[in-house]
Amino acid sequence: MKISRIELTEINLPLVHFFETSFGRTIERRIILVRVVDEEGAEGWGECTCGEVPNYSEEWTDSCWETIEKILSPLLVGKEIGSASEVWSLFSAVRGNRMSKAAIETAVWDLEAKKLDTPLWKHLGGTQEEIACGVSIGIQDSVEELLDKIHTELEAGYRRIKVKIAPGWDRDIIARIRHRFGDIPLMGDANSAYTLGDADLFKSMEEFDLMMFEQPLSRSDIVDHAKLQKELLTSICLDESIHSPEDARKAIELGSCRIVNVKLGRVGGHQQAREVETVCRGAGVPVWCGGMLESGIGRAHNIAMSTLEGFTLPGDVSASKRYWHEDIIDPEVAVSSDGYIIPPEGPGIGFKVRADRIEKLAVRETIIRD
Ligand code: OSB
Ligand code: MG
């Protein structure tokens, strides 16, 4: 297979409702879409999952645009490659920049699956014919608004509620949620807002029997997480700290977590995500699919990845309409009334990409060719 052209488009897409974490509020997404075209005219689509500012990771929209256009695309365009699984190693001389790499790599997987006339999820080795969905609910302006949102999502059938926690928005809100909704599957995501000095706070939250604490400590740490995990019965789940299969192996060996959140962008694409899943499954550590407020294209890739055997916990993969007034794929991602998504049977990502809508939302475009 030979990729002869890579097209980048930045679209700006306002969220239905702002999304706030311990590091800030997002109101509108700036998303880079990648379209790869091979010498026979077949196409594949990928999405860069970076944020608008470098707070979740070092990567952000403008840095990724430059990296994809000037560094990564020239390494792929015009080269004969055996399969999509080789794209990761083609980029091996480039340090980091995993979200940029994943944006291209996932597009090549879509293209390859389309050429084989196979759904991407089956091509990746996925076996699960339905995936369990949870929701991630950001920090709200008031506890009442948070409780209302949780009520709405439970009514919609979602199988697990994740709330963002941060100093001043933690123990008390969890207590309020438990008081109002009882024994629902509930977890908290701190996005690194705490230090080991907060161990007593986490111990005091154990009475609420959360499914897990996601990324309580620094994104560059696995040592303090191991110390914290030793003091807790509640499982720690790592998100920001895990960039690779190696990171997963080391964190598991150290006892830094008992659950891993896998994000395609954070680990560098489908090949790396499959290897993280393999490491975790081998160690008996459950994984689930994290989200980055993706448009339909990134969401479709998340659905495909979530069908791998090790994804045994509900992910942050939910319906398009929770994020967008109108998505860029057809049909939009929908969730059943009991909280499942059925992976599509069509070739590749299995959703039609709406070129008309992308054109309307586009703010810049560039083409890299052989
Ligand atoms: O930590 O999982 C996170 C969104 C942006 C950055 C980081 C995170 C999140 C989410 C939202 O929790 C997940 C989603 O609904 O897409
Ligand atoms: Mg997280």
CSV table of C-alpha atoms and ligand atoms in Angstrom, one decimal, residues 19 56 136 162 164 189 191 214 239 263 291-294 316 323, ligand 1:
chain,number,residue,atom,x,y,z
A,19,PHE,CA,-16.6,20.7,29.6
A,56,TYR,CA,-3.9,17.5,29.3
A,136,SER,CA,-17.8,11.7,31.9
A,162,LYS,CA,-17.7,9.4,36.0
A,164,LYS,CA,-14.4,15.1,37.5
A,189,ASP,CA,-11.3,11.5,37.7
A,191,ASN,CA,-6.7,14.8,36.2
A,214,GLU,CA,-8.7,8.0,37.9
A,239,ASP,CA,-4.8,7.9,32.3
A,263,LYS,CA,-6.8,6.6,24.7
A,291,GLY,CA,-12.4,10.0,25.5
A,292,MET,CA,-11.1,13.4,24.4
A,293,LEU,CA,-14.4,15.1,23.4
A,294,GLU,CA,-14.0,13.6,19.9
A,316,ASP,CA,-16.1,7.3,28.1
A,323,TYR,CA,-21.3,16.8,22.5
B,1,OSB,O1,-9.2,12.9,31.6
B,1,OSB,O2,-10.5,11.6,30.6
B,1,OSB,C1,-10.0,12.7,30.8
B,1,OSB,C2,-11.7,15.1,28.3
B,1,OSB,C3,-10.6,15.9,27.9
B,1,OSB,C4,-9.4,15.6,28.5
B,1,OSB,C5,-9.3,14.6,29.4
B,1,OSB,C6,-10.3,13.8,29.8
B,1,OSB,C7,-11.6,14.1,29.2
B,1,OSB,C8,-12.8,13.4,29.6
B,1,OSB,C9,-13.9,13.5,28.7
B,1,OSB,O3,-13.0,12.9,30.7
B,1,OSB,C10,-14.2,12.2,28.0
B,1,OSB,C11,-15.2,12.3,26.9
B,1,OSB,O4,-16.4,12.4,27.2
B,1,OSB,O5,-14.8,12.4,25.7
